[in-house]
Amino acid sequence: MNVLVIGSGGREHAIVKALKKNERIRKIYAAPGNGGISMDASCVNIKADNIPGITDFAVECNINYIIVAPDNPLAIGMVDALERKGKKCFGPNKAAARIESSKVFSKNLMKKYGIPTAAYETFNNCDNALEYVKSNKVKFPLVIKADGLAFGKGVIIAQNCDEAQTAVNLIMKEKKFGESGESIVIEEFLTGPEVTVMAFTDGKTIKPMISSMDHKRALEGNKGLNTGGMGVIAPNPHYTAEIASVCEKTIFYPTVMAMQSEGCPFKGCLYFGLVLTPFGPKVIEYNSRFGDPEAQAVLPLLQTDLLDIMEAVTEGKLDSIDIKWSSSSSACVVLASAGYPESYKTGLEITPLDEKGNLKFNEALIYHAGTAYDGSKFQTSGGRVLGITATGLSLAEAIKNTYNAASQITFEGIYYRKDIGKY
């Protein structure tokens, strides 16, 4: 088989490394990939959201199976276009991807089908939204979300009325997130431990993966700006078997059935962002794909072949496959460029990686997120540069192994959180 992975980050590198274990695969391509991915796959210089370019390449190079990994290509209909060309894909079509690409859609879906989530209101008029946040109907803090995709940055937590008004104006008047802010969701702030559960689903059957805990804030102590993710641990120690059972009955299966009832069955990886509130688990967000960096912590614990699972999803036969997981724990720490998630330098040499982009004499997995390779050395090309993942028989051991590997890598301005797993 010839397989194509669409995307260029650490998540895509994790998928490529997992796929390499399958002996049926003749060649793995990545579009566009990055410096590290180029050591494990053939990178083609086509942007992930270039639908004509990707579809033409898939036809010309006889690609048998395609994994559409990032949110934007899914939201604009990449899977639909490839399927029209007769190509088999892993990932939801455009209609199903709305569960992430439109927060208004997802919140209304949960309300309609009784899936527990934060109380909310939606607005497509700035003046009405401002009037609402100034009214006595609201209790602070409030969560204000741009309706569409915003590179993981379209969520603002407002501690008071002034901050809420600033957030509404920033999103709706100043168009901070472009068209994604044409409509907004304003919802109550949920308290409790956060949990991520990603799940394979073929639109009928759903099989949850190992839980994880993402760390979004840029700085230690859960301070600083929100980022795409600074580190992950798996499994999440707050997510007990009892809570998992509740989530499967009240959230996971009802969501799959709701999408089916709406005429847009979801096939792919469905990501559940949860808060374990004093009143039970509630959904804070859905994603329509593997999380990044959650995939870098969860996929190394997968013992069943990833391509076999993905093909079962595509063919609607997920119920026929037994998915096995390691009993170990894992931790992923993101090495970032100084200034991320705002402005940062690129083109800085990364040392002491070997010719394959790995650490010599170290079993940690080095996932490249924002790197380039110039033929002799690896350089930074993004804000999140590398994801360092290690496993252990216990979570403490996994964290220790991860930081041991992370401490060996350097580039100008490198920074990473030293407290992943403590929150």
Coordinates of C-alpha atoms in Angstrom, one line a residue:
M1 CA 0.0 0.0 0.0
N2 CA 1.0 3.6 -0.6
V3 CA -0.2 5.8 2.3
L4 CA -0.4 9.6 2.6
V5 CA -0.5 11.5 5.9
I6 CA -1.7 15.1 5.5
G7 CA -0.2 17.6 7.9
S8 CA 3.1 18.9 9.2
G9 CA 3.3 18.8 13.0
G10 CA 4.2 16.5 15.9
R11 CA 0.8 14.8 15.7
E12 CA 1.5 13.8 12.0
H13 CA 5.0 12.6 13.0
A14 CA 3.4 10.4 15.7
I15 CA 1.0 8.9 13.1
V16 CA 3.8 8.3 10.6
K17 CA 5.9 6.5 13.2
A18 CA 3.0 4.3 14.2
L19 CA 2.2 3.5 10.6
K20 CA 5.8 2.4 9.9
K21 CA 5.2 -0.7 12.0
N22 CA 2.8 -2.1 9.4
E23 CA 4.5 -4.4 6.9
R24 CA 1.7 -4.0 4.3
I25 CA 2.7 -0.4 3.7
R26 CA 5.1 0.0 0.8
K27 CA 5.6 3.8 1.0
I28 CA 4.5 6.6 3.3
Y29 CA 4.1 10.1 2.0
A30 CA 3.5 13.3 4.0
A31 CA 2.1 16.5 2.7
P32 CA 3.8 18.8 3.5
G33 CA 5.6 17.1 6.4
N34 CA 8.6 18.6 8.2
G35 CA 12.3 18.0 8.7
G36 CA 11.9 15.2 11.1
I37 CA 9.0 13.6 9.2
S38 CA 11.2 13.5 6.1
M39 CA 13.4 10.9 7.9
D40 CA 10.4 8.5 8.2
A41 CA 8.3 9.4 5.1
S42 CA 8.7 11.0 1.6
C43 CA 7.6 14.6 2.0
V44 CA 5.8 16.4 -0.8
N45 CA 5.7 20.2 -0.9
I46 CA 1.9 20.5 -1.0
K47 CA 0.1 22.5 1.7
A48 CA -2.3 20.5 3.9
D49 CA -5.3 22.6 2.8
N50 CA -4.5 22.6 -0.9
I51 CA -7.5 20.4 -2.0
P52 CA -6.7 20.3 -5.8
G53 CA -3.0 19.7 -5.1
I54 CA -3.6 16.9 -2.7
T55 CA -6.2 15.1 -4.8
D56 CA -4.1 15.3 -8.0
F57 CA -1.1 13.9 -6.1
A58 CA -3.2 11.1 -4.6
V59 CA -4.4 10.1 -8.1
E60 CA -1.1 10.4 -9.9
C61 CA 0.9 8.5 -7.2
N62 CA -1.6 5.8 -6.7
I63 CA -2.2 6.5 -3.1
N64 CA -4.3 3.7 -1.5
Y65 CA -5.1 5.3 1.8
I66 CA -5.0 8.8 3.2
I67 CA -5.1 10.1 6.8
V68 CA -6.3 13.7 7.0
A69 CA -4.9 14.8 10.3
P70 CA -5.3 18.6 10.8
D71 CA -8.5 20.4 11.6
N72 CA -8.6 22.9 8.7
P73 CA -8.4 20.4 5.8
L74 CA -11.2 18.4 7.4
A75 CA -13.3 21.5 7.9
I76 CA -13.0 22.6 4.2
G77 CA -13.9 19.2 2.8
M78 CA -10.6 17.4 2.0
V79 CA -12.1 14.0 2.8
D80 CA -15.2 14.7 0.5
A81 CA -12.9 15.7 -2.4
L82 CA -10.7 12.6 -2.0
E83 CA -13.6 10.3 -1.7
R84 CA -15.0 11.7 -4.9
K85 CA -11.8 10.6 -6.6
G86 CA -12.4 7.1 -5.2
K87 CA -9.8 7.4 -2.4
K88 CA -10.2 5.7 1.0
C89 CA -9.6 8.1 3.9
F90 CA -9.4 8.3 7.7
G91 CA -11.2 11.4 8.9
P92 CA -14.7 12.9 8.9
N93 CA -16.3 14.5 5.9
K94 CA -17.1 18.3 6.0
A95 CA -20.5 17.9 7.4
A96 CA -19.3 15.7 10.3
A97 CA -16.2 17.9 10.9
R98 CA -18.6 20.7 11.9
I99 CA -18.5 19.2 15.4
E100 CA -15.2 21.1 15.7
S101 CA -15.3 23.7 13.0
S102 CA -18.5 25.3 14.4
K103 CA -18.9 25.6 18.2
V104 CA -22.4 26.8 17.7
F105 CA -23.2 23.6 15.9
S106 CA -21.6 21.4 18.6
K107 CA -23.3 23.3 21.5
N108 CA -26.7 23.1 19.9
L109 CA -26.1 19.4 19.2
M110 CA -25.4 18.7 22.9
K111 CA -28.4 20.7 23.9
K112 CA -30.7 18.9 21.5
Y113 CA -29.6 15.4 22.5
G114 CA -29.1 16.0 26.3
I115 CA -25.3 15.6 26.3
P116 CA -23.9 17.3 29.5
T117 CA -22.1 20.6 28.8
A118 CA -21.7 24.1 30.1
A119 CA -24.8 26.4 30.0
Y120 CA -24.4 28.8 27.1
E121 CA -25.8 31.4 24.7
T122 CA -24.8 32.1 21.1
F123 CA -24.6 35.4 19.3
N124 CA -24.0 36.7 15.7
N125 CA -24.5 40.3 16.7
C126 CA -21.8 42.2 18.6
D127 CA -24.1 44.6 20.3
N128 CA -26.4 41.8 21.6
A129 CA -23.4 40.0 22.9
L130 CA -22.1 43.1 24.7
E131 CA -25.5 43.7 26.2
Y132 CA -25.6 40.1 27.5
V133 CA -22.2 40.2 29.3
K134 CA -23.3 43.5 31.0
S135 CA -26.6 42.0 32.2
N136 CA -27.3 40.4 35.6
K137 CA -27.9 37.1 33.8
V138 CA -24.2 36.2 33.8
K139 CA -21.8 35.0 36.5
F140 CA -18.1 35.5 36.2
P141 CA -15.7 34.1 35.1
L142 CA -17.2 33.6 31.6
V143 CA -15.8 31.6 28.6
I144 CA -16.1 33.4 25.3
K145 CA -15.4 31.3 22.1
A146 CA -15.1 32.2 18.5
D147 CA -17.5 29.9 16.5
G148 CA -14.9 28.7 14.0
L149 CA -11.4 27.3 13.9
A150 CA -8.8 29.7 15.4
F151 CA -5.6 27.6 15.7
G152 CA -6.5 26.6 19.3
K153 CA -6.5 30.3 20.4
G154 CA -10.1 31.3 19.9
V155 CA -11.1 30.8 23.6
I156 CA -10.9 33.7 26.1
I157 CA -11.7 33.4 29.8
A158 CA -13.1 36.7 31.1
Q159 CA -12.8 37.3 34.9
N160 CA -15.1 40.3 34.9
C161 CA -17.4 42.5 32.8
D162 CA -14.6 44.7 31.4
E163 CA -12.6 41.6 30.2
A164 CA -15.7 40.1 28.7
Q165 CA -16.5 43.3 26.7
T166 CA -12.9 43.4 25.5
A167 CA -13.1 39.8 24.4
V168 CA -16.3 40.3 22.5
N169 CA -15.0 43.3 20.7
L170 CA -11.7 41.6 20.0
I171 CA -13.4 38.6 18.3
M172 CA -16.5 40.3 16.7
K173 CA -15.4 43.8 15.9
E174 CA -11.7 43.7 15.5
K175 CA -11.9 40.3 13.8
K176 CA -8.9 38.9 15.8
F177 CA -9.7 35.4 14.4
G178 CA -11.1 36.5 11.0
E179 CA -14.4 34.9 9.9
S180 CA -14.2 32.4 12.8
G181 CA -15.5 35.2 14.9
E182 CA -18.6 36.0 12.9
S183 CA -20.6 34.2 15.7
I184 CA -19.5 33.5 19.2
V185 CA -20.5 31.2 22.1
I186 CA -20.6 32.6 25.7
E187 CA -20.7 29.9 28.3
E188 CA -20.4 29.3 32.0
F189 CA -16.9 28.5 33.4
L190 CA -16.7 24.8 34.5
T191 CA -14.5 23.9 37.4
G192 CA -12.8 20.5 38.0
P193 CA -10.0 18.4 36.5
E194 CA -9.7 18.4 32.7
V195 CA -9.5 15.2 30.8
T196 CA -9.0 14.4 27.1
V197 CA -10.4 11.2 25.7
M198 CA -9.9 10.5 22.0
A199 CA -11.9 7.7 20.4
F200 CA -12.0 5.7 17.2
T201 CA -15.5 5.6 15.7
D202 CA -17.0 4.4 12.4
G203 CA -20.2 6.3 12.9
K204 CA -21.9 3.3 14.8
T205 CA -19.3 1.8 17.1
I206 CA -17.1 3.9 19.4
K207 CA -13.9 2.7 21.0
P208 CA -12.2 5.2 23.4
M209 CA -8.4 5.4 23.6
I210 CA -6.4 5.8 26.8
S211 CA -7.2 9.1 28.5
S212 CA -4.7 12.0 28.8
M213 CA -4.2 15.3 30.4
D214 CA -3.0 18.3 28.3
H215 CA -1.2 21.3 29.6
K216 CA -2.2 24.4 27.6
R217 CA -0.7 27.3 29.4
A218 CA 2.8 28.5 28.2
L219 CA 4.4 28.8 31.6
E220 CA 4.8 26.7 34.7
G221 CA 2.1 26.8 37.3
N222 CA -0.5 26.9 34.6
K223 CA 0.3 30.5 33.9
G224 CA 0.8 32.5 30.8
L225 CA -0.9 32.5 27.4
N226 CA -2.9 29.6 26.0
T227 CA -0.9 27.5 23.5
G228 CA -1.6 24.5 21.3
G229 CA -0.3 22.4 24.2
M230 CA 3.0 22.3 26.1
G231 CA 2.9 18.7 27.3
V232 CA 0.7 15.7 28.0
I233 CA 0.5 12.7 30.4
A234 CA -1.4 9.5 29.8
P235 CA -3.4 8.0 31.3
N236 CA -5.0 10.8 33.2
P237 CA -4.9 10.0 36.9
H238 CA -8.3 11.7 37.5
Y239 CA -10.1 9.5 35.0
T240 CA -11.2 6.4 36.9
A241 CA -13.0 3.3 35.5
E242 CA -16.2 4.6 37.2
I243 CA -16.0 8.0 35.5
A244 CA -15.1 6.3 32.2
S245 CA -18.3 4.2 32.4
V246 CA -20.4 7.3 33.0
C247 CA -18.8 9.1 30.1
E248 CA -19.4 6.2 27.7
K249 CA -23.1 6.1 28.6
T250 CA -23.8 9.9 28.8
I251 CA -21.4 11.5 26.4
F252 CA -19.4 9.2 24.0
Y253 CA -22.1 6.9 22.6
P254 CA -24.9 9.6 22.7
T255 CA -22.6 11.9 20.6
V256 CA -22.1 9.2 18.0
M257 CA -25.8 8.5 17.8
A258 CA -26.6 12.3 17.7
M259 CA -24.3 12.8 14.7
Q260 CA -26.0 9.8 13.0
S261 CA -29.4 11.2 13.7
E262 CA -28.4 14.5 12.2
G263 CA -27.5 12.8 9.0
C264 CA -23.7 13.4 9.3
P265 CA -22.3 10.2 10.9
F266 CA -18.8 10.8 12.3
K267 CA -16.0 8.5 11.0
G268 CA -12.5 9.0 12.3
C269 CA -11.0 10.1 15.6
L270 CA -13.4 12.0 17.8
Y271 CA -11.8 14.0 20.5
F272 CA -13.7 14.7 23.8
G273 CA -12.4 17.6 26.0
L274 CA -14.0 17.0 29.3
V275 CA -14.3 18.7 32.7
L276 CA -15.0 16.5 35.8
T277 CA -17.3 18.9 37.6
P278 CA -18.9 18.3 41.0
F279 CA -22.1 17.5 39.0
G280 CA -20.5 14.9 36.8
P281 CA -18.4 14.9 33.6
K282 CA -19.3 17.6 31.0
V283 CA -18.0 18.4 27.5
I284 CA -16.1 21.6 27.0
E285 CA -15.1 20.9 23.4
Y286 CA -15.1 18.4 20.6
N287 CA -12.3 18.0 18.1
S288 CA -12.6 16.1 14.8
R289 CA -9.1 14.6 14.9
F290 CA -6.2 13.4 17.0
G291 CA -5.1 16.1 19.5
D292 CA -1.7 17.6 19.3
P293 CA 0.2 16.8 21.5
E294 CA -2.2 14.2 22.9
A295 CA -1.4 11.9 20.0
Q296 CA 2.3 11.9 20.9
A297 CA 1.5 10.5 24.4
V298 CA -1.3 8.1 23.5
L299 CA -0.2 6.5 20.3
P300 CA 3.0 5.1 21.8
L301 CA 0.8 3.0 24.2
L302 CA -1.2 1.5 21.3
Q303 CA -0.4 -2.2 20.8
T304 CA -2.9 -3.0 18.0
D305 CA -1.8 -1.9 14.5
L306 CA -2.9 1.7 13.8
L307 CA -3.6 1.1 10.0
D308 CA -5.7 -1.9 10.8
I309 CA -7.9 0.2 13.1
M310 CA -8.1 3.1 10.7
E311 CA -9.2 0.8 7.8
A312 CA -11.9 -0.8 10.1
V313 CA -13.2 2.7 10.8
T314 CA -13.3 3.5 7.1
E315 CA -15.1 0.3 6.2
G316 CA -17.6 0.5 9.1
K317 CA -16.2 -2.6 10.8
L318 CA -14.8 -1.2 14.0
D319 CA -16.8 -3.6 16.0
S320 CA -14.8 -6.5 14.6
I321 CA -11.4 -5.3 15.8
D322 CA -10.0 -5.8 19.4
I323 CA -7.9 -2.8 20.3
K324 CA -5.2 -3.4 22.9
W325 CA -3.2 -0.9 24.9
S326 CA -0.1 -1.1 27.0
S327 CA -0.4 -0.9 30.8
S328 CA 2.5 1.6 30.9
S329 CA 2.2 5.3 31.3
S330 CA 3.7 8.0 29.0
A331 CA 4.6 11.7 29.1
C332 CA 5.3 14.2 26.4
V333 CA 7.1 17.5 26.9
V334 CA 7.0 20.1 24.1
L335 CA 10.3 22.0 23.5
A336 CA 9.3 25.5 22.2
S337 CA 10.9 28.6 20.8
A338 CA 11.3 31.6 23.0
G339 CA 8.3 33.9 22.4
Y340 CA 5.8 31.2 21.5
P341 CA 2.8 31.4 21.2
E342 CA 3.5 34.9 19.9
S343 CA 6.5 35.9 17.8
Y344 CA 9.7 33.8 17.7
K345 CA 12.8 33.2 15.7
T346 CA 13.3 30.3 13.3
G347 CA 16.3 28.8 11.5
L348 CA 18.1 27.9 14.8
E349 CA 20.2 24.8 14.8
I350 CA 19.0 21.9 17.1
T351 CA 21.6 19.8 18.8
P352 CA 22.6 17.0 19.4
L353 CA 20.2 15.1 17.1
D354 CA 21.6 12.3 15.0
E355 CA 21.1 12.0 11.2
K356 CA 17.6 10.7 11.7
G357 CA 16.5 13.4 14.0
N358 CA 16.7 11.2 17.1
L359 CA 18.8 11.2 20.3
K360 CA 21.6 8.7 20.2
F361 CA 21.6 6.1 23.0
N362 CA 18.2 7.2 24.3
E363 CA 14.9 5.3 23.9
A364 CA 12.7 8.5 24.1
L365 CA 10.6 9.2 21.0
I366 CA 11.5 12.5 19.3
Y367 CA 8.5 13.9 17.5
H368 CA 9.3 16.8 15.2
A369 CA 6.7 19.6 15.1
G370 CA 8.4 22.7 13.8
T371 CA 11.7 21.6 12.2
A372 CA 13.4 21.8 8.9
Y373 CA 16.4 19.8 7.5
D374 CA 18.9 21.4 5.3
G375 CA 20.8 18.3 4.3
S376 CA 23.2 18.3 7.2
K377 CA 21.4 19.6 10.3
F378 CA 18.0 20.2 11.8
Q379 CA 16.7 23.7 12.4
T380 CA 13.7 25.3 14.1
S381 CA 10.9 26.3 11.8
G382 CA 8.0 26.8 14.2
G383 CA 6.9 27.7 17.8
R384 CA 6.5 24.2 19.0
V385 CA 9.7 22.6 17.8
L386 CA 9.9 19.0 19.3
G387 CA 7.7 16.7 21.4
I388 CA 9.7 14.4 23.6
T389 CA 7.9 11.3 24.7
A390 CA 8.9 8.5 27.0
T391 CA 7.1 5.6 28.7
G392 CA 7.5 4.0 32.1
L393 CA 5.9 1.4 34.3
S394 CA 4.5 4.3 36.3
L395 CA 3.7 7.9 35.5
A396 CA 6.5 9.1 37.6
E397 CA 9.0 7.0 35.7
A398 CA 7.6 8.1 32.4
I399 CA 7.9 11.8 33.4
K400 CA 11.5 11.2 34.7
N401 CA 12.5 9.5 31.4
T402 CA 11.0 12.3 29.3
Y403 CA 12.7 15.1 31.2
N404 CA 16.0 13.1 31.1
A405 CA 15.8 13.1 27.2
A406 CA 14.5 16.7 27.0
S407 CA 17.4 18.1 29.0
Q408 CA 19.9 16.8 26.4
I409 CA 18.5 18.9 23.6
T410 CA 19.3 22.5 23.0
F411 CA 18.8 25.4 20.5
E412 CA 18.9 29.1 21.0
G413 CA 16.0 30.3 23.1
I414 CA 14.7 26.8 24.0
Y415 CA 12.1 26.7 26.7
Y416 CA 9.8 24.1 28.1
R417 CA 7.6 23.6 31.2
K418 CA 9.3 21.6 34.0
D419 CA 6.0 20.7 35.7
I420 CA 4.2 18.5 33.2
G421 CA 2.1 16.0 35.1
K422 CA 1.8 18.1 38.3
Y423 CA -1.5 19.8 37.3

